[in-house]
mmCIF file of C-alpha atoms and ligand atoms in Angstrom:
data_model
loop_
_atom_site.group_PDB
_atom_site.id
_atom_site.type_symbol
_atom_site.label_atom_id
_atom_site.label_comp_id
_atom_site.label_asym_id
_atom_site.label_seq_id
_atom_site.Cartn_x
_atom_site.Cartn_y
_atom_site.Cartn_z
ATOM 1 C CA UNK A 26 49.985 4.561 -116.922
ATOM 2 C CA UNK A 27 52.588 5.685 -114.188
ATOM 3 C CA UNK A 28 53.777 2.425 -112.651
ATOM 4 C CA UNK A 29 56.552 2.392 -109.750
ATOM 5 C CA UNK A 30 59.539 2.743 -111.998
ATOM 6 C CA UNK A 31 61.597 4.659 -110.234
ATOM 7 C CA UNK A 32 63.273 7.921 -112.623
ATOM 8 C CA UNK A 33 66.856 8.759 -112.116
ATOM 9 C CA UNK A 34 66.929 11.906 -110.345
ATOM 10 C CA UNK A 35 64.862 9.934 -107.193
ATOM 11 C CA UNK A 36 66.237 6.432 -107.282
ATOM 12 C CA UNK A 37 68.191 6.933 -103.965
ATOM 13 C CA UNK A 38 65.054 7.555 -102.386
ATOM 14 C CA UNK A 39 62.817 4.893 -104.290
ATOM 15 C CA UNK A 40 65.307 2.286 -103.104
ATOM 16 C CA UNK A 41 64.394 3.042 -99.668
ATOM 17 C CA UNK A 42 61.451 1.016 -98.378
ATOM 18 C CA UNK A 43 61.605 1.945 -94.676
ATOM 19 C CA UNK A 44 64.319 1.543 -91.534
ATOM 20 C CA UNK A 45 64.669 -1.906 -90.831
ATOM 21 C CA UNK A 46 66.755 -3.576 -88.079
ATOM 22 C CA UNK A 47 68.882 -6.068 -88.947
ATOM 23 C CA UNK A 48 71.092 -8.321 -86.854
ATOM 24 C CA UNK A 49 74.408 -9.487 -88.165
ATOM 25 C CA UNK A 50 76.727 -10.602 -85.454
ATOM 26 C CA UNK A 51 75.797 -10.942 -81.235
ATOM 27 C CA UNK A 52 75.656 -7.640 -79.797
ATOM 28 C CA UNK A 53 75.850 -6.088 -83.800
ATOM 29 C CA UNK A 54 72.600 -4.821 -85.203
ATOM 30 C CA UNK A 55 72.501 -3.168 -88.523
ATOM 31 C CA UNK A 56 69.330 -0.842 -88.311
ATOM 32 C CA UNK A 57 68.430 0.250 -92.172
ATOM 33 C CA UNK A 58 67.285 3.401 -92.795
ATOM 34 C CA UNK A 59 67.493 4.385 -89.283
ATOM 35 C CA UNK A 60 68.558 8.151 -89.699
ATOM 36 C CA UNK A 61 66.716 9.173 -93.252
ATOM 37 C CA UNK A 62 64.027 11.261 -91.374
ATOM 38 C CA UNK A 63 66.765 13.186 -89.842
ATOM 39 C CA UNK A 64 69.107 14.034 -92.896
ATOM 40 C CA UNK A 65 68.840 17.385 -93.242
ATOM 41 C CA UNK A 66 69.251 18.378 -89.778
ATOM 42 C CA UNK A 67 72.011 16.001 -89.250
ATOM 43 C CA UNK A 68 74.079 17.581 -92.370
ATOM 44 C CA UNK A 69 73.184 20.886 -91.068
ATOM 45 C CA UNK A 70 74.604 20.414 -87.811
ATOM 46 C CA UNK A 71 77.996 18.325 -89.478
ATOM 47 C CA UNK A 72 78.157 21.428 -91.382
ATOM 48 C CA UNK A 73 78.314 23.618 -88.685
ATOM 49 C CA UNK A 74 81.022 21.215 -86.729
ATOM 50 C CA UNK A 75 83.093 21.130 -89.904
ATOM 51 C CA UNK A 76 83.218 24.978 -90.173
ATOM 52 C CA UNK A 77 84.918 25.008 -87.121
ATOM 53 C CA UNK A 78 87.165 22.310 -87.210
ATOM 54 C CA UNK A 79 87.924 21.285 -90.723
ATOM 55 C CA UNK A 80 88.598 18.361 -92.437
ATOM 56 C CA UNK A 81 91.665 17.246 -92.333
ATOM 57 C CA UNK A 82 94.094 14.004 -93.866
ATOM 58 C CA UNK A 83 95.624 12.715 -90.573
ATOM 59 C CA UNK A 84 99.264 11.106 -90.714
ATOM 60 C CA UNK A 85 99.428 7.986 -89.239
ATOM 61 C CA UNK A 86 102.446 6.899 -86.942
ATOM 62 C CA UNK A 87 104.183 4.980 -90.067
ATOM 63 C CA UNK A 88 104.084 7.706 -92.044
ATOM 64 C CA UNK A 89 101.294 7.420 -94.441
ATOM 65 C CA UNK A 90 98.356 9.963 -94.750
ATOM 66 C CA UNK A 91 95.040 8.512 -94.761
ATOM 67 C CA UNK A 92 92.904 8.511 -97.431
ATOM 68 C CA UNK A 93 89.733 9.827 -95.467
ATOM 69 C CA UNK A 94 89.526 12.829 -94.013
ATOM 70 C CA UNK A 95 88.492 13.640 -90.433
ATOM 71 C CA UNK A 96 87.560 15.737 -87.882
ATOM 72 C CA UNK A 97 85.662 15.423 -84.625
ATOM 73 C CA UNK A 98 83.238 17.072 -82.341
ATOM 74 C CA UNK A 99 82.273 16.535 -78.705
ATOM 75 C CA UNK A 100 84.523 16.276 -74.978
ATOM 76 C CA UNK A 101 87.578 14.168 -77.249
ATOM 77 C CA UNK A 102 88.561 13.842 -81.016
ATOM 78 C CA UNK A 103 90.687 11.091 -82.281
ATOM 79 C CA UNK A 104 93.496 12.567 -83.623
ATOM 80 C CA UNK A 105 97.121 10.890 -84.718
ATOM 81 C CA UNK A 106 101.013 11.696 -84.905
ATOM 82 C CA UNK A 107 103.954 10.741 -84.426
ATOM 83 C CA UNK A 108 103.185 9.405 -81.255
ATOM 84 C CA UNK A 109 100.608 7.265 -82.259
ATOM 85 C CA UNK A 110 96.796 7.257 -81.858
ATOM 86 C CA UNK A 111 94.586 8.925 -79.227
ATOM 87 C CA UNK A 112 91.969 10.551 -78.250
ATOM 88 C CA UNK A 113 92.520 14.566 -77.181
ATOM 89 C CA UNK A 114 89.805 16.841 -76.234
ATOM 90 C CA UNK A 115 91.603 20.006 -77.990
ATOM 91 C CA UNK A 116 91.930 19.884 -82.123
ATOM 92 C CA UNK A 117 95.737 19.894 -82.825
ATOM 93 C CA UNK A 118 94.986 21.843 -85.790
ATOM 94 C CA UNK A 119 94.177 25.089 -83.546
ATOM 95 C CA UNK A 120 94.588 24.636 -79.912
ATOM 96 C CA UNK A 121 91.011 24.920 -79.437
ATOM 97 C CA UNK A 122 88.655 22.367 -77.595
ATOM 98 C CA UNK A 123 86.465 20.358 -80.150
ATOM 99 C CA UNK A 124 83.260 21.666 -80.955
ATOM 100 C CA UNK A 125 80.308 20.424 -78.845
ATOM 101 C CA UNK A 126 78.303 17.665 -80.207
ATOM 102 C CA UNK A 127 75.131 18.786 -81.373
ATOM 103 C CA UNK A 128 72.395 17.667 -79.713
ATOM 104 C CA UNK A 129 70.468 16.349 -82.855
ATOM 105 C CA UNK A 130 73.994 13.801 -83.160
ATOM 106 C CA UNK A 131 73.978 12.880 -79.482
ATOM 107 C CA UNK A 132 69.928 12.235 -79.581
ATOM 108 C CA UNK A 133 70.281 9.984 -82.906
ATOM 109 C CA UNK A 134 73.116 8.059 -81.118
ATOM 110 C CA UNK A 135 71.599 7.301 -78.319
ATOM 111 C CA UNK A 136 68.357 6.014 -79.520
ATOM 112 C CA UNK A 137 69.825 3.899 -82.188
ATOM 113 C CA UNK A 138 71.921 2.346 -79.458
ATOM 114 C CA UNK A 139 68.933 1.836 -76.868
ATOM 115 C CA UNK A 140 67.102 0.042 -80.481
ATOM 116 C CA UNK A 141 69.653 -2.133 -80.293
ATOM 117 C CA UNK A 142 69.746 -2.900 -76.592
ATOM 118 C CA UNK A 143 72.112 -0.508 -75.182
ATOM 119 C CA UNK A 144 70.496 1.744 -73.239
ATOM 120 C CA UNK A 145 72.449 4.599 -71.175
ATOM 121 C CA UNK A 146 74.903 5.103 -74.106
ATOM 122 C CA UNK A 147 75.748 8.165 -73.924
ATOM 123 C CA UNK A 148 78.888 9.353 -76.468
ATOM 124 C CA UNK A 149 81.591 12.190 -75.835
ATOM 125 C CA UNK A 150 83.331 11.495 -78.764
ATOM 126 C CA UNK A 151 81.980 11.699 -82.569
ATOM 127 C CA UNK A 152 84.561 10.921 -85.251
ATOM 128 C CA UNK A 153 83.532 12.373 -88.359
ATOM 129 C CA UNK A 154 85.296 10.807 -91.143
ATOM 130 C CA UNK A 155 84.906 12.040 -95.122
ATOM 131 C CA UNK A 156 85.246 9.606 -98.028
ATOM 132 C CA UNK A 157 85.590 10.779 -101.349
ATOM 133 C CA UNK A 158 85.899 8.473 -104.738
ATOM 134 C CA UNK A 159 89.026 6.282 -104.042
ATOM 135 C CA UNK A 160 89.387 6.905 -100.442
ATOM 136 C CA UNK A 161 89.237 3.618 -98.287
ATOM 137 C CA UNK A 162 89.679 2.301 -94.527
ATOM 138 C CA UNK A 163 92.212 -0.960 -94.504
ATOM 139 C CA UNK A 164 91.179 -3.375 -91.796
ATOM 140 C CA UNK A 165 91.004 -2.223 -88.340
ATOM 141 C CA UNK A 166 90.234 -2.552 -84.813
ATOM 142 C CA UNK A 167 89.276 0.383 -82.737
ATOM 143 C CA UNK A 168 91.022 0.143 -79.328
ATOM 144 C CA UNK A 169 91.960 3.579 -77.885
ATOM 145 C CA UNK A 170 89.314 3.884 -75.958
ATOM 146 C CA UNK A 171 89.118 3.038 -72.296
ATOM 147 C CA UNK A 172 85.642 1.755 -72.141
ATOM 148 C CA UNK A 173 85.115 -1.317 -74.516
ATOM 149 C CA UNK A 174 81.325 -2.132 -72.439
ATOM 150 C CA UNK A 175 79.983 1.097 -74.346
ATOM 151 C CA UNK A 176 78.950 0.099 -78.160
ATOM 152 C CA UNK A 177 80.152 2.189 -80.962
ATOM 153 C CA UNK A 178 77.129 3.415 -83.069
ATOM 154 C CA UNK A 179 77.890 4.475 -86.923
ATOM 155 C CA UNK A 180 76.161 6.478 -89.104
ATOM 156 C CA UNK A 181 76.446 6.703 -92.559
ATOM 157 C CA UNK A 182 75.380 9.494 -95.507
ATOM 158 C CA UNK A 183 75.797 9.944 -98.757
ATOM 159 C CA UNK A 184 77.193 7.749 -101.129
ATOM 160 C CA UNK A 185 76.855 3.838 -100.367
ATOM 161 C CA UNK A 186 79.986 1.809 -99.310
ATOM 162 C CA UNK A 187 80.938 -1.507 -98.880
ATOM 163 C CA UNK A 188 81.886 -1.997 -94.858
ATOM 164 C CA UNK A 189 83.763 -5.293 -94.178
ATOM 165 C CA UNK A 190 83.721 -6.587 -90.687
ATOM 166 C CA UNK A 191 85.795 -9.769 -89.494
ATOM 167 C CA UNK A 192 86.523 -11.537 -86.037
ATOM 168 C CA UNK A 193 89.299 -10.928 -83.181
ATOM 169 C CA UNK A 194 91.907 -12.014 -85.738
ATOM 170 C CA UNK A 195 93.309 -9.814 -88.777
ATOM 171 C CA UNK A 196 92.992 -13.034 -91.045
ATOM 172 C CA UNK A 197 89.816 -13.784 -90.419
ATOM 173 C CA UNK A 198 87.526 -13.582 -93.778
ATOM 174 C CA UNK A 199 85.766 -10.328 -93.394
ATOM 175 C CA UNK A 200 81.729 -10.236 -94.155
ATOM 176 C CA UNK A 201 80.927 -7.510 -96.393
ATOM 177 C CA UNK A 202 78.128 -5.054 -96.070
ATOM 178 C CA UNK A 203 76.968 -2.338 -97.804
ATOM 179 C CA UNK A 204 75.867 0.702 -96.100
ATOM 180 C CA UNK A 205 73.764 3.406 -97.709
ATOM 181 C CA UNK A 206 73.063 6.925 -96.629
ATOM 182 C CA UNK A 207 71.053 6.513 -93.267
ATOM 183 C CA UNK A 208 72.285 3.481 -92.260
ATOM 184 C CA UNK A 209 73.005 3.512 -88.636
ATOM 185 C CA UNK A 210 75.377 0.357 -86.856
ATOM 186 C CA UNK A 211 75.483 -0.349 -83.614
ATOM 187 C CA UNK A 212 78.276 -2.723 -82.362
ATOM 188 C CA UNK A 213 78.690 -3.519 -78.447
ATOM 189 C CA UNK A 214 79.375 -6.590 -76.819
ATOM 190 C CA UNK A 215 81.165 -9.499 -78.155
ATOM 191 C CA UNK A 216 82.164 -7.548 -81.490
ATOM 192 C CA UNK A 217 83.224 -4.656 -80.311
ATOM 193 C CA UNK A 218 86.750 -5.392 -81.245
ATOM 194 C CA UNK A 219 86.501 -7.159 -84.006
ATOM 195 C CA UNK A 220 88.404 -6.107 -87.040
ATOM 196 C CA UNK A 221 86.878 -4.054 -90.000
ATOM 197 C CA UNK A 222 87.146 -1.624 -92.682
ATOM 198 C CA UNK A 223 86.203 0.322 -95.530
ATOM 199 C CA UNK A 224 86.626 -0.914 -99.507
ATOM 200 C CA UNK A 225 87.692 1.846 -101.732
ATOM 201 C CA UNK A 226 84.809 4.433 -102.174
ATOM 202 C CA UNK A 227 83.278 4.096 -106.147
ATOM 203 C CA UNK A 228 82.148 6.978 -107.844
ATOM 204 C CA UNK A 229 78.825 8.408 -107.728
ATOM 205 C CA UNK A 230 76.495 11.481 -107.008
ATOM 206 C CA UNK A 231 74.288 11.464 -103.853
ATOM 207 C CA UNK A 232 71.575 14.304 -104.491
ATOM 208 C CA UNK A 233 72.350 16.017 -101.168
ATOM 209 C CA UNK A 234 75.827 14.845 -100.568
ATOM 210 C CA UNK A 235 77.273 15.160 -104.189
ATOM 211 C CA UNK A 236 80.396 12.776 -104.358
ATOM 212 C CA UNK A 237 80.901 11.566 -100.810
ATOM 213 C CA UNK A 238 79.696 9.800 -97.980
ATOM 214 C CA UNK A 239 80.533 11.036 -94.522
ATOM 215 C CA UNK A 240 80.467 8.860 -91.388
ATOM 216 C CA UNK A 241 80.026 9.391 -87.907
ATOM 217 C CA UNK A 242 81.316 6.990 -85.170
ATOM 218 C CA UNK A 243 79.925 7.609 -81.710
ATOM 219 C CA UNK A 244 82.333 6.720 -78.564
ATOM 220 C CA UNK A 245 82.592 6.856 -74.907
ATOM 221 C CA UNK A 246 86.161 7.581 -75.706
ATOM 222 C CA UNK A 247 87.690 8.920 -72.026
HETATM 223 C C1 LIG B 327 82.961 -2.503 -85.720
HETATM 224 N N1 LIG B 327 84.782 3.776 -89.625
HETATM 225 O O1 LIG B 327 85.995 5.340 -87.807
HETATM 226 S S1 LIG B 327 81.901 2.502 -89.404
HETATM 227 C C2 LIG B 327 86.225 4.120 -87.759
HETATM 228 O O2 LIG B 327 82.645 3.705 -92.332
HETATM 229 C C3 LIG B 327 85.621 3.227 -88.758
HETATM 230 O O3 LIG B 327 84.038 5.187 -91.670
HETATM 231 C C4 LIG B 327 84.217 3.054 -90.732
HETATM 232 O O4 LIG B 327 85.886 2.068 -88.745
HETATM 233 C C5 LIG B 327 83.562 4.049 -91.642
HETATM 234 O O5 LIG B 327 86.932 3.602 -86.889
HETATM 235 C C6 LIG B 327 83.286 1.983 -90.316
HETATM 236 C C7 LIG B 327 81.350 1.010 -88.668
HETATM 237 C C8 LIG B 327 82.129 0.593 -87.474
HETATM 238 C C9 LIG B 327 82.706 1.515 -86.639
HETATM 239 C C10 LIG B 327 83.361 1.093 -85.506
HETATM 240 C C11 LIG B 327 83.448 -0.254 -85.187
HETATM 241 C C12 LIG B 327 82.220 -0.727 -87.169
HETATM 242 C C13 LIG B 327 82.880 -1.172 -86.032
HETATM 243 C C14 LIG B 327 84.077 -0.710 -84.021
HETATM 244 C C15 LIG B 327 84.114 -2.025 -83.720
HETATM 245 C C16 LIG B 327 83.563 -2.938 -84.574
HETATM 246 FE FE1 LIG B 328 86.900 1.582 -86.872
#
């Protein structure tokens, strides 16, 4: 008899047993599953961002490149040099504004954000960043924006990673999390600033991805 074992080629999508919201912090709601219906369509239009403004390994201020590689789309991209971090609505790499957010991204943002009791968000910044095996994000707080009442709504595809998120203080134990593709957080309020990060990225194959998991952080950046 066929049972429920799930075969290889499908266990990503076996695993899955429907978007569920989870809360892990005040004002931090982790909602499973949240973009699956919209994969295709959201790689689509990444792919169509990325074509015009490529990945790319930014150097921070100290020096070091970073292991993920990013690129963004909407009014402002993050973008870093010598000068530090900010947010600039042109891509360094060409001169050229960023390229709009597509409204598929925009519409996914904002209704995971209004799930989770934000209502009104409404994002002109989307930081696509690109981890492949090895890549990581050390512990971080994101604090270039001007607006810290807007959330910040992630969304993560592909491969699964293991998100760590602490308090207000770097030595704070982090929590660890994992996300897997179609995860979407949403982080306003009292954590918006706490610190977090990304542990290195372990190998795999993602049947539409391949060998990488892209994320997309939403902002109200200027
Ligand atoms: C908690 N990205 O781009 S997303 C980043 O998976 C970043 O690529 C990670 O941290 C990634 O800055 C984590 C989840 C996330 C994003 C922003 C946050 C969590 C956050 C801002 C404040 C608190
Ligand atoms: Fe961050």
């Amino acid at each position: 008899m066929q049972g429920k074992q799930p075969v290889a080629a499908d266990l990503f999508d076996t695993l899955f047993d429907g978007p569920r919201r989870e809360d892990i912090a005040p004002g931090a709601a982790l909602l499973h599953g949240f973009a699956r219906s919209q994969q295709h369509e959201l790689i689509t239009a990444i792919d169509a961002v990325v074509q015009r403004a490529p990945f790319r390994h930014m150097v921070t201020p100290g020096g070091h490149t970073m292991s993920v590689a990013m690129t963004s789309c909407g009014r402002a991209g993050w973008v870093t040099d010598r000068g530090g971090y900010r947010y600039a609505t042109h891509d360094p790499a060409n001169g050229q504004p960023w390229p709009e957010m597509p409204g598929v991204l925009r519409d996914l943002a904002h209704s995971a954000a209004t799930d989770a009791g934000f209502p009104n968000f409404a994002p002109d910044a989307c930081l696509i960043n690109r981890y492949t095996p090895g890549a990581k994000m050390a512990l971080h707080q994101d604090k270039d924006e001007r607006d810290f009442t807007a959330p910040i709504v992630s969304v993560s595809l592909g491969l699964p990673a293991i998100f760590q998120f602490g308090g207000m203080s770097r030595s704070d134990k982090p929590r660890r999390y994992e996300l897997r593709h179609g995860d979407v957080l949403v982080w306003g309020g009292p954590t918006r600033l706490v610190y977090h990060g990304v542990l290195t990225l372990k190998d795999g194959d993602h049947p539409l991805l391949g060998r990488q998991r892209l994320n997309l952080t939403f902002r109200k950046a200027l």
